[in-house]
Short mmCIF file of C-alpha atoms in Angstrom, two decimals:
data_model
loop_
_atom_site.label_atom_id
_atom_site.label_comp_id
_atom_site.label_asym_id
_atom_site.label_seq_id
_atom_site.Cartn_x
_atom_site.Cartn_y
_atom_site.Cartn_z
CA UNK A 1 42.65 56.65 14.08
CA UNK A 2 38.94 56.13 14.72
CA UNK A 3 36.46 59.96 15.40
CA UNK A 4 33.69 59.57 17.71
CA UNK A 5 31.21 62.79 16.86
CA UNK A 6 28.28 62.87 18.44
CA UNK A 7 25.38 64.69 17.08
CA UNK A 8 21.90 65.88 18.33
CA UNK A 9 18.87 66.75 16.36
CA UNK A 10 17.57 70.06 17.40
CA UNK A 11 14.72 72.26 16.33
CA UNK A 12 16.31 73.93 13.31
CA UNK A 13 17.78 77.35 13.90
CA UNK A 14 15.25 79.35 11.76
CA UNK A 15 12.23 78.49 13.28
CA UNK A 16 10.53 80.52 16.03
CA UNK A 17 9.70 78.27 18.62
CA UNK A 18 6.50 78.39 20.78
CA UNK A 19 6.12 77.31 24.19
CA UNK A 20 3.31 74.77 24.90
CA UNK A 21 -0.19 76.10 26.37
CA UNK A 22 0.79 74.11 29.51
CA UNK A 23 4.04 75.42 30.17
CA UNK A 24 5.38 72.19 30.19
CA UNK A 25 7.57 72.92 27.16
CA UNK A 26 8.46 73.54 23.61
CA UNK A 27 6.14 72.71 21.08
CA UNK A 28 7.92 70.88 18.59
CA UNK A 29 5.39 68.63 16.84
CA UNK A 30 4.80 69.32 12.81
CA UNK A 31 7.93 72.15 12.98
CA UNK A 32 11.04 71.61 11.11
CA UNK A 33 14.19 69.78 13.07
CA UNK A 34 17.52 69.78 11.63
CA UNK A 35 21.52 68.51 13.49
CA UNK A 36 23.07 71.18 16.08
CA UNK A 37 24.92 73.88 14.15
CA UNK A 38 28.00 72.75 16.57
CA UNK A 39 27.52 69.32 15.84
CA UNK A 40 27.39 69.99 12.00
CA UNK A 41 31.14 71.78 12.68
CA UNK A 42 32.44 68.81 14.34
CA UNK A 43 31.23 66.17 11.82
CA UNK A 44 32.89 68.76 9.04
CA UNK A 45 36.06 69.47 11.18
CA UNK A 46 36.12 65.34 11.24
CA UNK A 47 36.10 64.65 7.81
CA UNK A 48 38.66 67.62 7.02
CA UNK A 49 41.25 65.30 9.42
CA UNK A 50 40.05 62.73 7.06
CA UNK A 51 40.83 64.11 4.04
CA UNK A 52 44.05 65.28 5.76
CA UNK A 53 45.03 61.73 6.06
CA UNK A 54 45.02 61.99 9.93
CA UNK A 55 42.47 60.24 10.44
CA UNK A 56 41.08 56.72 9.40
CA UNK A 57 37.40 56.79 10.20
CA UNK A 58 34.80 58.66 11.23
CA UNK A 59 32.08 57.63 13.34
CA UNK A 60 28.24 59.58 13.68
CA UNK A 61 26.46 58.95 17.05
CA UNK A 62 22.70 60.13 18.15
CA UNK A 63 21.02 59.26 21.18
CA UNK A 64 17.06 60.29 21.26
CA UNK A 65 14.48 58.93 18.86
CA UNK A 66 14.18 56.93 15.65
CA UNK A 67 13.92 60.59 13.61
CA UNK A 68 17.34 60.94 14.67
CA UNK A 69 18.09 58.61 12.20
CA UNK A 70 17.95 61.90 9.43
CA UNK A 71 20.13 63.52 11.46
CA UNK A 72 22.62 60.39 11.24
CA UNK A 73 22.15 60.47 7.28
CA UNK A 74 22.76 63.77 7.02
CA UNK A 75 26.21 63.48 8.99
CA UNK A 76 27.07 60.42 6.77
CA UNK A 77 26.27 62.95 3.56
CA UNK A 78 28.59 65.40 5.19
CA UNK A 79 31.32 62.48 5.03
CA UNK A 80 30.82 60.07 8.06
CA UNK A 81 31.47 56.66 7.24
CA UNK A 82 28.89 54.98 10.01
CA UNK A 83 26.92 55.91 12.46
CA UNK A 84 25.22 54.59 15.65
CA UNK A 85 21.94 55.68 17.15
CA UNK A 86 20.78 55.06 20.54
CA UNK A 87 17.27 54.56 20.13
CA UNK A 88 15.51 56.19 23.59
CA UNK A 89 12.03 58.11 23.66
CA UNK A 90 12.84 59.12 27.11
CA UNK A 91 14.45 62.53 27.96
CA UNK A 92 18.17 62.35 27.43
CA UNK A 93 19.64 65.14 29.89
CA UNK A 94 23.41 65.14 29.73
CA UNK A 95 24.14 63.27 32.13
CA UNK A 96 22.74 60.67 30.53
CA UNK A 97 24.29 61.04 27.30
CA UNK A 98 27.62 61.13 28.38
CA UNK A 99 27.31 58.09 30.49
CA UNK A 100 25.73 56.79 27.20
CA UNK A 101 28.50 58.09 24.79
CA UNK A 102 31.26 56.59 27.30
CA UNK A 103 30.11 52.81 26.55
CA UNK A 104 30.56 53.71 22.79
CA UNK A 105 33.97 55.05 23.60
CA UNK A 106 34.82 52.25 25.52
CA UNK A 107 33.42 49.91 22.63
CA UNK A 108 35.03 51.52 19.87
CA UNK A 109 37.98 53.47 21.09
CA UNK A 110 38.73 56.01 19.34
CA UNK A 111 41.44 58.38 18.75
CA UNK A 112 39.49 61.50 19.30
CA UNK A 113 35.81 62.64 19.92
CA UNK A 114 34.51 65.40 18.41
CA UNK A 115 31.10 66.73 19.47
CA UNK A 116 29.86 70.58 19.32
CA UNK A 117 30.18 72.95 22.61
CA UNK A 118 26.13 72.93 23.08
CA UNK A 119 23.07 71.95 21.67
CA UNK A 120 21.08 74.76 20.74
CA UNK A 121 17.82 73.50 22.43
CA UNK A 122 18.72 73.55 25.99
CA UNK A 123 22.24 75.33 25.94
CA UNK A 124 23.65 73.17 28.59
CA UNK A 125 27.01 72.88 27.79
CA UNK A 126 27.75 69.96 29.45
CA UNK A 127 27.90 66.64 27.58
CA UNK A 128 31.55 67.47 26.36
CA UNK A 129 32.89 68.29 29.52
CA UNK A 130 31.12 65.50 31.68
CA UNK A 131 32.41 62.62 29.08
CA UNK A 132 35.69 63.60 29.09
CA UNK A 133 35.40 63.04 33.17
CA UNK A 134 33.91 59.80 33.20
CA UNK A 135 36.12 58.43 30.32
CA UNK A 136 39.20 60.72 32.63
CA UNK A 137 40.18 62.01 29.32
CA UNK A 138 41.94 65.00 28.64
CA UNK A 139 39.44 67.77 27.03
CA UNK A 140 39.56 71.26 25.44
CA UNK A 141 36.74 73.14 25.25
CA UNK A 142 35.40 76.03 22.38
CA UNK A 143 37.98 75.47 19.89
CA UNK A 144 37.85 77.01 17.15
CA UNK A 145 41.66 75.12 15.35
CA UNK A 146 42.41 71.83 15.33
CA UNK A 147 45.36 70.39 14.74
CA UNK A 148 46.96 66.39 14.87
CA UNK A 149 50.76 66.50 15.52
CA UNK A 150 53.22 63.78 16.48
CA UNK A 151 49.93 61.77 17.76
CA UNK A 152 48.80 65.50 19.87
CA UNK A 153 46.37 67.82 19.59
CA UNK A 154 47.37 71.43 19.32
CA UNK A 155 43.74 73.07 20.00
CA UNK A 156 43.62 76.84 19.70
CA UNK A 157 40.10 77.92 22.30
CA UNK A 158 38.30 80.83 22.49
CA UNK A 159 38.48 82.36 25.90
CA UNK A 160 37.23 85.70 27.61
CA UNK A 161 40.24 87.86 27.63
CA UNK A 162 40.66 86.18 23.69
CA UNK A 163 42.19 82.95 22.84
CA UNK A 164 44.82 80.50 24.17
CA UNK A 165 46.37 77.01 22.28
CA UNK A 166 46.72 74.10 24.22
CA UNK A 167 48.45 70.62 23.35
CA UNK A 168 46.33 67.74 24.66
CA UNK A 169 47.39 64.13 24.40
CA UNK A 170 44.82 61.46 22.98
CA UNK A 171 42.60 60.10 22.78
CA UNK A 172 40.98 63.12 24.07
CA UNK A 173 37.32 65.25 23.93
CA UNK A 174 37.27 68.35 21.76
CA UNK A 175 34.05 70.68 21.80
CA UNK A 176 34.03 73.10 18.88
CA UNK A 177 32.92 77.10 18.32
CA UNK A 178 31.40 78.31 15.38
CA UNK A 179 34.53 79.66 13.87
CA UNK A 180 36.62 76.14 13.82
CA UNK A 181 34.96 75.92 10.24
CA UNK A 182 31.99 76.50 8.14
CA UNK A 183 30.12 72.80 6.97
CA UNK A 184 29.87 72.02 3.36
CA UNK A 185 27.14 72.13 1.16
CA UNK A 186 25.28 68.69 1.43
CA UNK A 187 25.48 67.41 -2.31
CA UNK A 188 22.43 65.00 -3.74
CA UNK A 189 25.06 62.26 -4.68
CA UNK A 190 26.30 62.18 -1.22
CA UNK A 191 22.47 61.76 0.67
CA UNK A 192 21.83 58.92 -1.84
CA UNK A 193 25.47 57.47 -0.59
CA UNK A 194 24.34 58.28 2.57
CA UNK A 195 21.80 55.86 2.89
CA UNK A 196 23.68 53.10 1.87
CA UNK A 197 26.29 53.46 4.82
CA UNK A 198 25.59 51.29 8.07
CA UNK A 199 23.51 52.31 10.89
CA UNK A 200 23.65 50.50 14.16
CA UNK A 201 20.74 50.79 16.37
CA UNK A 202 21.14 49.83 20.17
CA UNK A 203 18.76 50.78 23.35
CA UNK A 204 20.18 52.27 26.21
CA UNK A 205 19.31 48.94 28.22
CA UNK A 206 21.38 47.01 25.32
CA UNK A 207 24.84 49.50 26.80
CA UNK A 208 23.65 48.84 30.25
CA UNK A 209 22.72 53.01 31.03
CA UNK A 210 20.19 53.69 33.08
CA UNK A 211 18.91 57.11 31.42
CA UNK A 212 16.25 58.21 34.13
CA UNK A 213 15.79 61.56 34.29
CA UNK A 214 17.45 63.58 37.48
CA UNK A 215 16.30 66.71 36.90
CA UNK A 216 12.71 67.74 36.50
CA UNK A 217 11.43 71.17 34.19
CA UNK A 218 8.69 72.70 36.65
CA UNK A 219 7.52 75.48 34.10
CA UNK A 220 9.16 77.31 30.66
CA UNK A 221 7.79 80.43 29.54
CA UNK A 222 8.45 83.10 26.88
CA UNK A 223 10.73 86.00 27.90
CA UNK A 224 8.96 88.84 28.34
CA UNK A 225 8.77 91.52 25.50
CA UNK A 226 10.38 94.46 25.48
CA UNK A 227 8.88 97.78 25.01
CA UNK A 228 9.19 100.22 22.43
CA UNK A 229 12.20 102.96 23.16
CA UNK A 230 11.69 106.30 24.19
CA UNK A 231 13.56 109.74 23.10
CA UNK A 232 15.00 111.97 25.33
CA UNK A 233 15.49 115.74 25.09
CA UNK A 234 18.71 115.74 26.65
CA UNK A 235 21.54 114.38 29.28
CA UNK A 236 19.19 115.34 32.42
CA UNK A 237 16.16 113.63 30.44
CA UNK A 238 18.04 110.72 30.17
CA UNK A 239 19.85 110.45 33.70
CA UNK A 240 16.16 111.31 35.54
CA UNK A 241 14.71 108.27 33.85
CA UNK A 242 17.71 105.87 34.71
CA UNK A 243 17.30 106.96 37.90
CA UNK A 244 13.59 106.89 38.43
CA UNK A 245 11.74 105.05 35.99
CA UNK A 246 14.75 102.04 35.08
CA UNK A 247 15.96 102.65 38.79
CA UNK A 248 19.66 101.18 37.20
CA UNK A 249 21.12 104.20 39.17
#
């Protein structure tokens, strides 16, 4: 059984980003990028099938541009045995991604795809969710176990009033939540492997996707930032100031 995981390079967690002078954006030129955190737990929750003899192969995709070619390497160092990149300098939004991701599926078929719950960037959570309806696959979202039994998935998902385990047939889409697993530690044997491992490169007009934009940004800004705390002498103190000054009450 064939693993579709598709991965997105991000800005990397640790930085602090800055919004552009124009408000147009983030500024992400000369600032560390790095794969989604989620997307690093589905490439690692892939290869653990792998090495669980569930699964055959395991398949990295990227769409955005030629950088995210690291981000492919890295996912092969992690254990992927290929990867495909969808080459594109225009913006991706979900929509277009999935619509992208579902000509891959259709081209390779595979057993299950594996991709992480959001991207850290833009926190859409959507690409999961909109595949799985245009490939009318079943889905289960924010898992945090996977299992592969009698050719189902048993998929234990976090939920608000706390968790629930569903059994999905496949091929199906599974989004994961930070505690399915925790990634390995990329060795320097495996990034030299890495980039011997094959890379396909296709453009979006190669798969036949039109990947215009539908949705236009008209301004991002910084939150504002909070003041400093005040102390209160006592219960009334407190209650006056809810009351008048935070006006919560």
């Amino acid at each position: 059984m064939k693993v579709l995981v598709p991965v997105k390079r991000v800005v990397d967690y640790n930085v602090k980003v800055r919004v552009k002078s124009d408000n147009s954006g983030v500024d992400i030129a000369n600032v560390k990028m790095s794969m989604n955190p989620f997307d690093e737990i589905a490439i690692e929750e892939a290869v653990r099938l792998r090495e669980k003899g569930v699964v055959t192969e395991v398949i990295a995709v990227s769409c955005g541009v030629a950088q995210c070619q690291e981000t492919l390497r890295t996912a092969m160092a992690i254990g992927a045995d290929r990867a495909i990149l969808v080459e594109s300098t225009a913006e991706l939004q979900p929509l277009a991604v999935a619509k992208l991701l579902k000509v891959l599926v259709d081209k390779e078929q595979p057993g299950l795809i594996i991709l992480g719950k959001q991207a850290i960037d833009d926190d859409c959570n959507q690409t999961g969710q909109m595949l799985a309806a245009l490939c009318d696959l079943p889905q289960a979202t924010f898992a945090s176990k996977v299992e592969i039994i009698d050719g189902k998935a048993s998929v234990t998902r976090e939920v608000d009033g706390g968790s629930e385990t569903l059994s999905i047939s496949l091929p199906a889409v599974i989004t994961t939540d930070l505690r399915l697993n925790e990634p390995r530690y990329v060795t320097l044997p495996n990034i030299m492997k890495a980039k011997k491992k094959q890379l396909d490169v296709f453009k979006p007009e190669d798969l036949g996707v039109d990947v215009t934009p539908h949705i236009k940004t008209l301004k991002v800004s910084e939150p504002p930032k909070r003041s400093a705390g005040v102390k209160v002498a006592d219960v009334a103190a407190l209650v006056d100031k809810l009351k008048n000054e935070a006006k919560v009450i």
